[in-house]
């Protein structure tokens, strides 16, 4: 009889203080009214460790509860936590839920996760790969900040919002595919992602926040979408590997330090719509030492101090402008400092910021073609198409 009682003590739920219960080593807060439970933090002397499986449901006092959330701080600073499998009923992952779990190397998300809270996985320095399920709509501020070994993350098409500093200093992240529907990349979202080589921007994107890609020193190219309306201060500062830049037609202003320190930049294309360029926006040795700037604006844009120029160095760059405006550029502040100012031929049209693909070549016979809203097509149609994963304009 004594043996049976001991066994029952291990398998029955244990009520802890503040209404928290413990079942099989996991602590929960119970919401009896809604029939749900959320994973809670463990006592300080009993930190979660090893491999954790969060179930879809639990039983307490003969009642079944769906486990729908992981509470704020639930696994905060559990230094011996190794892996987590999240049950399919979990919808929300709370603020700092797994923050500072520096040995956590594997997270399997449940199918119903909708939101990831602020700093949810911040400083999880052993995470290598993240695959978010379709259904996730929001990634909170600093959610994956300082995940220094995370080399890849798959963002679902359901994603609508990415918070400030969400991937701050994820230095191992090599590429990112930002899904359609995202209209804004917030401030410092990918700040300091020094290993990032490529970014696939959605055609829905309208705004890029300040310092969003600051210090992405391995970024090789930018394919900015045509509907982009603003690029924030320092958005691409110190992106030293960029060699060519096409600013989409329609953009009117380049903010302060937007492309500061692009030392590899040799060619910059500015559309006819551009009206102003902020202080040190293109402060770049690449242009000064013989690069080319093509500006299609007939009205000379206002350029703040050191927009292209370092005062103590002789400018060797070439400026190309509409033929009718050459004299105006030659007398305008900052513009007149270019070593040469040459006319753009009338037949030279402004290039699209979206790369084109020759769909008539032999390799295109097996091309996969979709419309921008995801409909499979037998052949491209006028406008934006997705061909073999790349955006193409016809």
Short mmCIF file of N, CA and C in Angstrom, two decimals, residues 204-352:
data_model
loop_
_atom_site.label_atom_id
_atom_site.label_comp_id
_atom_site.label_asym_id
_atom_site.label_seq_id
_atom_site.Cartn_x
_atom_site.Cartn_y
_atom_site.Cartn_z
N UNK A 204 5.59 43.61 -51.82
CA UNK A 204 4.71 44.38 -50.94
C UNK A 204 5.46 45.39 -50.08
N UNK A 205 6.77 45.29 -50.01
CA UNK A 205 7.54 46.11 -49.08
C UNK A 205 7.50 47.58 -49.46
N UNK A 206 7.18 48.44 -48.46
CA UNK A 206 7.10 49.88 -48.68
C UNK A 206 8.14 50.66 -47.89
N UNK A 207 8.51 50.16 -46.71
CA UNK A 207 9.41 50.92 -45.84
C UNK A 207 10.50 50.03 -45.26
N UNK A 208 11.71 50.58 -45.23
CA UNK A 208 12.84 49.93 -44.55
C UNK A 208 13.30 50.88 -43.45
N UNK A 209 13.27 50.43 -42.23
CA UNK A 209 13.54 51.29 -41.08
C UNK A 209 15.00 51.62 -40.88
N UNK A 210 15.24 52.56 -39.99
CA UNK A 210 16.59 53.01 -39.69
C UNK A 210 17.48 51.87 -39.22
N UNK A 211 18.69 51.80 -39.79
CA UNK A 211 19.71 50.80 -39.41
C UNK A 211 19.21 49.37 -39.55
N UNK A 212 18.23 49.16 -40.41
CA UNK A 212 17.64 47.82 -40.54
C UNK A 212 18.67 46.77 -40.94
N UNK A 213 19.60 47.14 -41.83
CA UNK A 213 20.65 46.23 -42.30
C UNK A 213 22.04 46.80 -42.02
N UNK A 214 22.13 47.62 -41.02
CA UNK A 214 23.41 48.26 -40.66
C UNK A 214 24.47 47.18 -40.37
N UNK A 215 25.62 47.32 -41.01
CA UNK A 215 26.72 46.40 -40.73
C UNK A 215 26.58 45.03 -41.35
N UNK A 216 25.69 44.87 -42.32
CA UNK A 216 25.61 43.59 -43.06
C UNK A 216 26.72 43.59 -44.10
N UNK A 217 27.92 43.40 -43.63
CA UNK A 217 29.12 43.65 -44.44
C UNK A 217 29.36 42.62 -45.54
N UNK A 218 28.64 41.50 -45.53
CA UNK A 218 28.80 40.48 -46.58
C UNK A 218 27.72 40.57 -47.65
N UNK A 219 26.77 41.49 -47.50
CA UNK A 219 25.67 41.61 -48.44
C UNK A 219 26.18 41.99 -49.82
N UNK A 220 25.92 41.13 -50.80
CA UNK A 220 26.52 41.28 -52.13
C UNK A 220 25.69 42.12 -53.09
N UNK A 221 24.36 42.11 -52.93
CA UNK A 221 23.51 42.85 -53.86
C UNK A 221 22.19 43.19 -53.19
N UNK A 222 21.50 44.18 -53.76
CA UNK A 222 20.18 44.58 -53.28
C UNK A 222 19.22 44.59 -54.45
N UNK A 223 18.11 43.93 -54.27
CA UNK A 223 17.07 43.92 -55.29
C UNK A 223 15.83 44.57 -54.68
N UNK A 224 15.86 45.89 -54.53
CA UNK A 224 14.80 46.60 -53.84
C UNK A 224 13.53 46.60 -54.70
N UNK A 225 12.37 46.36 -54.08
CA UNK A 225 11.13 46.29 -54.85
C UNK A 225 10.68 47.65 -55.36
N UNK A 226 9.89 47.68 -56.42
CA UNK A 226 9.53 48.95 -57.05
C UNK A 226 8.62 49.83 -56.23
N UNK A 227 7.90 49.27 -55.23
CA UNK A 227 6.96 50.09 -54.47
C UNK A 227 7.57 50.66 -53.19
N UNK A 228 8.89 50.52 -53.02
CA UNK A 228 9.53 51.03 -51.81
C UNK A 228 9.34 52.55 -51.73
N UNK A 229 8.89 53.04 -50.57
CA UNK A 229 8.59 54.47 -50.41
C UNK A 229 9.59 55.18 -49.53
N UNK A 230 10.25 54.47 -48.62
CA UNK A 230 11.23 55.14 -47.76
C UNK A 230 12.29 54.15 -47.29
N UNK A 231 13.52 54.66 -47.22
CA UNK A 231 14.67 53.91 -46.70
C UNK A 231 15.23 54.74 -45.56
N UNK A 232 15.21 54.22 -44.34
CA UNK A 232 15.53 54.98 -43.15
C UNK A 232 17.00 55.30 -42.96
N UNK A 233 17.28 56.14 -41.97
CA UNK A 233 18.65 56.55 -41.66
C UNK A 233 19.53 55.34 -41.36
N UNK A 234 20.66 55.29 -42.05
CA UNK A 234 21.63 54.22 -41.80
C UNK A 234 21.13 52.83 -42.14
N UNK A 235 20.08 52.74 -42.96
CA UNK A 235 19.46 51.44 -43.23
C UNK A 235 20.45 50.41 -43.76
N UNK A 236 21.35 50.83 -44.66
CA UNK A 236 22.34 49.93 -45.25
C UNK A 236 23.76 50.45 -45.03
N UNK A 237 23.96 51.15 -43.95
CA UNK A 237 25.29 51.67 -43.64
C UNK A 237 26.26 50.51 -43.37
N UNK A 238 27.49 50.70 -43.81
CA UNK A 238 28.57 49.73 -43.62
C UNK A 238 28.26 48.37 -44.27
N UNK A 239 27.49 48.41 -45.35
CA UNK A 239 27.33 47.22 -46.19
C UNK A 239 28.44 47.26 -47.23
N UNK A 240 29.61 46.85 -46.82
CA UNK A 240 30.84 47.11 -47.54
C UNK A 240 31.02 46.28 -48.81
N UNK A 241 30.23 45.21 -48.97
CA UNK A 241 30.41 44.34 -50.13
C UNK A 241 29.51 44.71 -51.31
N UNK A 242 28.61 45.65 -51.12
CA UNK A 242 27.76 46.10 -52.23
C UNK A 242 28.62 46.79 -53.28
N UNK A 243 28.43 46.45 -54.54
CA UNK A 243 29.19 47.08 -55.62
C UNK A 243 28.31 47.93 -56.54
N UNK A 244 27.02 47.60 -56.59
CA UNK A 244 26.10 48.33 -57.46
C UNK A 244 24.77 48.52 -56.75
N UNK A 245 24.15 49.67 -56.98
CA UNK A 245 22.92 49.99 -56.29
C UNK A 245 21.94 50.66 -57.24
N UNK A 246 20.74 50.12 -57.32
CA UNK A 246 19.66 50.72 -58.11
C UNK A 246 18.56 51.14 -57.15
N UNK A 247 18.30 52.45 -57.07
CA UNK A 247 17.21 52.96 -56.24
C UNK A 247 15.93 52.92 -57.07
N UNK A 248 14.87 52.27 -56.57
CA UNK A 248 13.65 52.11 -57.37
C UNK A 248 13.03 53.45 -57.77
N UNK A 249 12.48 53.46 -58.97
CA UNK A 249 11.79 54.63 -59.48
C UNK A 249 10.57 54.92 -58.60
N UNK A 250 10.41 56.16 -58.19
CA UNK A 250 9.31 56.54 -57.32
C UNK A 250 9.80 57.06 -55.98
N UNK A 251 10.96 56.58 -55.54
CA UNK A 251 11.52 57.05 -54.28
C UNK A 251 11.97 58.50 -54.42
N UNK A 252 11.67 59.35 -53.46
CA UNK A 252 11.98 60.78 -53.57
C UNK A 252 13.13 61.22 -52.67
N UNK A 253 13.38 60.48 -51.58
CA UNK A 253 14.37 60.95 -50.60
C UNK A 253 15.24 59.80 -50.12
N UNK A 254 16.54 60.07 -50.04
CA UNK A 254 17.49 59.15 -49.42
C UNK A 254 17.87 59.74 -48.07
N UNK A 255 17.61 59.01 -47.00
CA UNK A 255 17.83 59.54 -45.66
C UNK A 255 19.31 59.59 -45.30
N UNK A 256 19.59 60.30 -44.24
CA UNK A 256 20.94 60.47 -43.71
C UNK A 256 21.63 59.12 -43.50
N UNK A 257 22.84 59.00 -44.02
CA UNK A 257 23.71 57.83 -43.82
C UNK A 257 23.09 56.52 -44.30
N UNK A 258 22.11 56.61 -45.20
CA UNK A 258 21.41 55.39 -45.62
C UNK A 258 22.35 54.33 -46.16
N UNK A 259 23.34 54.73 -46.96
CA UNK A 259 24.31 53.80 -47.54
C UNK A 259 25.73 54.20 -47.16
N UNK A 260 25.87 54.80 -46.02
CA UNK A 260 27.18 55.26 -45.53
C UNK A 260 28.18 54.11 -45.46
N UNK A 261 29.40 54.38 -45.89
CA UNK A 261 30.46 53.39 -45.75
C UNK A 261 30.36 52.24 -46.72
N UNK A 262 29.64 52.43 -47.83
CA UNK A 262 29.60 51.38 -48.85
C UNK A 262 30.86 51.42 -49.68
N UNK A 263 31.95 51.00 -49.09
CA UNK A 263 33.28 51.21 -49.69
C UNK A 263 33.47 50.44 -51.00
N UNK A 264 32.65 49.41 -51.23
CA UNK A 264 32.76 48.68 -52.48
C UNK A 264 31.90 49.23 -53.60
N UNK A 265 31.04 50.21 -53.30
CA UNK A 265 30.12 50.75 -54.30
C UNK A 265 30.88 51.41 -55.44
N UNK A 266 30.61 50.96 -56.66
CA UNK A 266 31.22 51.53 -57.86
C UNK A 266 30.18 52.14 -58.79
N UNK A 267 28.90 51.80 -58.56
CA UNK A 267 27.87 52.31 -59.45
C UNK A 267 26.58 52.52 -58.65
N UNK A 268 26.01 53.73 -58.78
CA UNK A 268 24.76 54.08 -58.11
C UNK A 268 23.80 54.64 -59.14
N UNK A 269 22.58 54.11 -59.17
CA UNK A 269 21.55 54.58 -60.08
C UNK A 269 20.45 55.27 -59.28
N UNK A 270 20.19 56.55 -59.60
CA UNK A 270 19.17 57.33 -58.91
C UNK A 270 18.07 57.71 -59.89
N UNK A 271 16.80 57.51 -59.53
CA UNK A 271 15.70 57.72 -60.48
C UNK A 271 15.36 59.20 -60.66
N UNK A 272 14.52 59.45 -61.65
CA UNK A 272 14.09 60.83 -61.94
C UNK A 272 13.28 61.42 -60.80
N UNK A 273 12.72 60.58 -59.94
CA UNK A 273 11.86 61.06 -58.85
C UNK A 273 12.63 61.57 -57.65
N UNK A 274 13.94 61.33 -57.58
CA UNK A 274 14.70 61.69 -56.39
C UNK A 274 14.79 63.21 -56.26
N UNK A 275 14.53 63.73 -55.05
CA UNK A 275 14.56 65.17 -54.82
C UNK A 275 15.57 65.59 -53.76
N UNK A 276 15.92 64.68 -52.85
CA UNK A 276 16.87 65.07 -51.80
C UNK A 276 17.68 63.87 -51.32
N UNK A 277 18.91 64.15 -50.92
CA UNK A 277 19.85 63.13 -50.44
C UNK A 277 20.44 63.63 -49.13
N UNK A 278 20.31 62.83 -48.09
CA UNK A 278 20.70 63.25 -46.76
C UNK A 278 22.21 63.26 -46.53
N UNK A 279 22.59 63.82 -45.39
CA UNK A 279 24.01 63.95 -45.02
C UNK A 279 24.69 62.58 -45.00
N UNK A 280 25.80 62.48 -45.70
CA UNK A 280 26.62 61.27 -45.77
C UNK A 280 25.84 60.04 -46.25
N UNK A 281 24.78 60.26 -47.02
CA UNK A 281 23.94 59.15 -47.47
C UNK A 281 24.73 58.14 -48.29
N UNK A 282 25.63 58.63 -49.16
CA UNK A 282 26.46 57.76 -50.01
C UNK A 282 27.94 58.02 -49.76
N UNK A 283 28.28 58.33 -48.55
CA UNK A 283 29.66 58.63 -48.16
C UNK A 283 30.49 57.36 -48.39
N UNK A 284 31.13 57.29 -49.58
CA UNK A 284 31.69 56.03 -50.03
C UNK A 284 32.99 56.22 -50.78
N UNK A 285 34.03 55.56 -50.34
CA UNK A 285 35.31 55.60 -51.03
C UNK A 285 35.21 55.02 -52.43
N UNK A 286 34.30 54.06 -52.64
CA UNK A 286 34.16 53.45 -53.95
C UNK A 286 33.79 54.45 -55.01
N UNK A 287 32.89 55.35 -54.71
CA UNK A 287 32.48 56.39 -55.66
C UNK A 287 33.57 57.43 -55.81
N UNK A 288 34.16 57.84 -54.73
CA UNK A 288 35.18 58.90 -54.77
C UNK A 288 36.38 58.49 -55.60
N UNK A 289 36.77 57.22 -55.53
CA UNK A 289 37.95 56.76 -56.24
C UNK A 289 37.63 56.24 -57.64
N UNK A 290 36.64 56.82 -58.28
CA UNK A 290 36.42 56.52 -59.69
C UNK A 290 35.13 55.82 -60.01
N UNK A 291 34.17 55.83 -59.12
CA UNK A 291 32.89 55.20 -59.39
C UNK A 291 31.98 56.08 -60.24
N UNK A 292 30.82 55.54 -60.59
CA UNK A 292 29.86 56.24 -61.43
C UNK A 292 28.52 56.39 -60.73
N UNK A 293 27.98 57.61 -60.78
CA UNK A 293 26.63 57.88 -60.28
C UNK A 293 25.78 58.33 -61.45
N UNK A 294 24.65 57.65 -61.67
CA UNK A 294 23.70 58.03 -62.71
C UNK A 294 22.47 58.62 -62.01
N UNK A 295 22.20 59.90 -62.24
CA UNK A 295 21.04 60.55 -61.65
C UNK A 295 20.13 61.04 -62.77
N UNK A 296 18.92 60.49 -62.85
CA UNK A 296 17.99 60.76 -63.94
C UNK A 296 17.07 61.95 -63.65
N UNK A 297 17.25 62.62 -62.50
CA UNK A 297 16.41 63.76 -62.14
C UNK A 297 16.80 64.99 -62.96
N UNK A 298 15.82 65.58 -63.64
CA UNK A 298 16.10 66.80 -64.41
C UNK A 298 16.25 68.00 -63.48
N UNK A 299 15.49 68.02 -62.38
CA UNK A 299 15.66 69.04 -61.35
C UNK A 299 16.74 68.56 -60.39
N UNK A 300 17.74 69.37 -60.16
CA UNK A 300 18.88 68.94 -59.35
C UNK A 300 18.44 68.66 -57.91
N UNK A 301 18.61 67.42 -57.43
CA UNK A 301 18.24 67.12 -56.03
C UNK A 301 19.13 67.86 -55.04
N UNK A 302 18.56 68.20 -53.91
CA UNK A 302 19.32 68.83 -52.82
C UNK A 302 20.14 67.74 -52.14
N UNK A 303 21.43 68.01 -51.95
CA UNK A 303 22.32 67.05 -51.29
C UNK A 303 22.92 67.71 -50.05
N UNK A 304 22.71 67.08 -48.89
CA UNK A 304 23.27 67.62 -47.66
C UNK A 304 24.78 67.36 -47.60
N UNK A 305 25.40 67.90 -46.58
CA UNK A 305 26.86 67.85 -46.44
C UNK A 305 27.40 66.43 -46.57
N UNK A 306 28.46 66.33 -47.39
CA UNK A 306 29.15 65.04 -47.57
C UNK A 306 28.22 63.91 -48.06
N UNK A 307 27.28 64.27 -48.90
CA UNK A 307 26.39 63.27 -49.45
C UNK A 307 27.13 62.18 -50.19
N UNK A 308 28.15 62.58 -50.98
CA UNK A 308 28.99 61.62 -51.71
C UNK A 308 30.47 61.81 -51.39
N UNK A 309 30.82 62.82 -50.63
CA UNK A 309 32.16 63.37 -50.71
C UNK A 309 32.88 63.40 -49.37
N UNK A 310 34.17 63.11 -49.40
CA UNK A 310 35.05 63.28 -48.25
C UNK A 310 35.91 64.52 -48.51
N UNK A 311 35.83 65.50 -47.63
CA UNK A 311 36.44 66.81 -47.88
C UNK A 311 37.93 66.75 -48.20
N UNK A 312 38.65 65.85 -47.56
CA UNK A 312 40.11 65.88 -47.67
C UNK A 312 40.64 65.06 -48.85
N UNK A 313 39.74 64.45 -49.64
CA UNK A 313 40.17 63.59 -50.75
C UNK A 313 39.66 64.16 -52.07
N UNK A 314 40.53 64.18 -53.06
CA UNK A 314 40.14 64.65 -54.39
C UNK A 314 39.16 63.68 -55.02
N UNK A 315 38.02 64.21 -55.47
CA UNK A 315 36.96 63.38 -56.05
C UNK A 315 37.34 62.93 -57.46
N UNK A 316 37.25 61.62 -57.72
CA UNK A 316 37.57 61.08 -59.04
C UNK A 316 36.35 60.42 -59.71
N UNK A 317 35.19 60.54 -59.07
CA UNK A 317 34.00 59.90 -59.59
C UNK A 317 33.40 60.64 -60.77
N UNK A 318 32.55 59.92 -61.53
CA UNK A 318 31.88 60.49 -62.70
C UNK A 318 30.38 60.52 -62.45
N UNK A 319 29.78 61.66 -62.75
CA UNK A 319 28.35 61.84 -62.59
C UNK A 319 27.70 61.89 -63.97
N UNK A 320 26.63 61.10 -64.15
CA UNK A 320 25.88 61.06 -65.41
C UNK A 320 24.48 61.61 -65.15
N UNK A 321 24.08 62.64 -65.89
CA UNK A 321 22.80 63.31 -65.65
C UNK A 321 22.12 63.61 -66.98
N UNK A 322 20.81 63.96 -66.96
CA UNK A 322 20.14 64.32 -68.22
C UNK A 322 20.88 65.46 -68.93
N UNK A 323 20.96 65.34 -70.25
CA UNK A 323 21.75 66.30 -71.04
C UNK A 323 21.33 67.73 -70.80
N UNK A 324 20.03 67.98 -70.66
CA UNK A 324 19.54 69.35 -70.49
C UNK A 324 19.88 69.93 -69.13
N UNK A 325 20.34 69.07 -68.19
CA UNK A 325 20.58 69.54 -66.82
C UNK A 325 22.06 69.57 -66.44
N UNK A 326 22.93 69.25 -67.39
CA UNK A 326 24.37 69.16 -67.08
C UNK A 326 24.88 70.44 -66.44
N UNK A 327 24.59 71.58 -67.02
CA UNK A 327 25.10 72.85 -66.48
C UNK A 327 24.59 73.11 -65.07
N UNK A 328 23.35 72.75 -64.80
CA UNK A 328 22.79 72.97 -63.45
C UNK A 328 23.51 72.11 -62.42
N UNK A 329 23.82 70.86 -62.78
CA UNK A 329 24.55 70.00 -61.86
C UNK A 329 25.97 70.51 -61.65
N UNK A 330 26.58 71.05 -62.69
CA UNK A 330 27.96 71.54 -62.58
C UNK A 330 28.09 72.74 -61.66
N UNK A 331 26.99 73.40 -61.38
CA UNK A 331 27.05 74.57 -60.50
C UNK A 331 26.39 74.32 -59.14
N UNK A 332 25.86 73.09 -58.91
CA UNK A 332 25.13 72.80 -57.68
C UNK A 332 26.05 72.28 -56.58
N UNK A 333 25.81 72.70 -55.32
CA UNK A 333 26.61 72.19 -54.20
C UNK A 333 26.65 70.67 -54.16
N UNK A 334 27.78 70.11 -53.79
CA UNK A 334 28.05 68.68 -53.71
C UNK A 334 28.15 68.04 -55.10
N UNK A 335 27.20 68.26 -55.98
CA UNK A 335 27.26 67.67 -57.31
C UNK A 335 28.47 68.17 -58.10
N UNK A 336 28.78 69.44 -57.96
CA UNK A 336 29.87 70.02 -58.74
C UNK A 336 31.24 69.47 -58.35
N UNK A 337 31.32 68.71 -57.27
CA UNK A 337 32.60 68.17 -56.82
C UNK A 337 33.02 66.91 -57.58
N UNK A 338 32.12 66.32 -58.35
CA UNK A 338 32.49 65.15 -59.16
C UNK A 338 33.56 65.56 -60.19
N UNK A 339 34.49 64.64 -60.45
CA UNK A 339 35.58 64.94 -61.38
C UNK A 339 35.05 65.21 -62.78
N UNK A 340 34.04 64.44 -63.20
CA UNK A 340 33.43 64.62 -64.52
C UNK A 340 31.92 64.56 -64.38
N UNK A 341 31.24 65.39 -65.16
CA UNK A 341 29.78 65.37 -65.23
C UNK A 341 29.41 65.24 -66.70
N UNK A 342 28.79 64.11 -67.06
CA UNK A 342 28.53 63.77 -68.46
C UNK A 342 27.02 63.62 -68.69
N UNK A 343 26.56 63.84 -69.92
CA UNK A 343 25.14 63.69 -70.24
C UNK A 343 24.74 62.23 -70.41
N UNK A 344 23.52 61.93 -70.00
CA UNK A 344 22.92 60.62 -70.26
C UNK A 344 22.22 60.70 -71.61
N UNK A 345 22.46 59.73 -72.46
CA UNK A 345 21.82 59.71 -73.77
C UNK A 345 20.31 59.61 -73.61
N UNK A 346 19.58 60.28 -74.47
CA UNK A 346 18.12 60.33 -74.37
C UNK A 346 17.49 58.95 -74.42
N UNK A 347 18.12 58.03 -75.15
CA UNK A 347 17.53 56.70 -75.30
C UNK A 347 17.80 55.78 -74.11
N UNK A 348 18.64 56.21 -73.18
CA UNK A 348 18.95 55.38 -72.02
C UNK A 348 17.80 55.46 -71.02
N UNK A 349 17.03 54.39 -70.88
CA UNK A 349 15.92 54.37 -69.94
C UNK A 349 16.40 53.87 -68.57
N UNK A 350 15.66 54.25 -67.56
CA UNK A 350 16.06 53.85 -66.21
C UNK A 350 15.81 52.37 -66.01
N UNK A 351 16.79 51.65 -65.48
CA UNK A 351 16.65 50.19 -65.32
C UNK A 351 15.67 49.83 -64.22
N UNK A 352 15.05 48.66 -64.34
CA UNK A 352 14.20 48.15 -63.28
C UNK A 352 15.07 47.62 -62.16
#
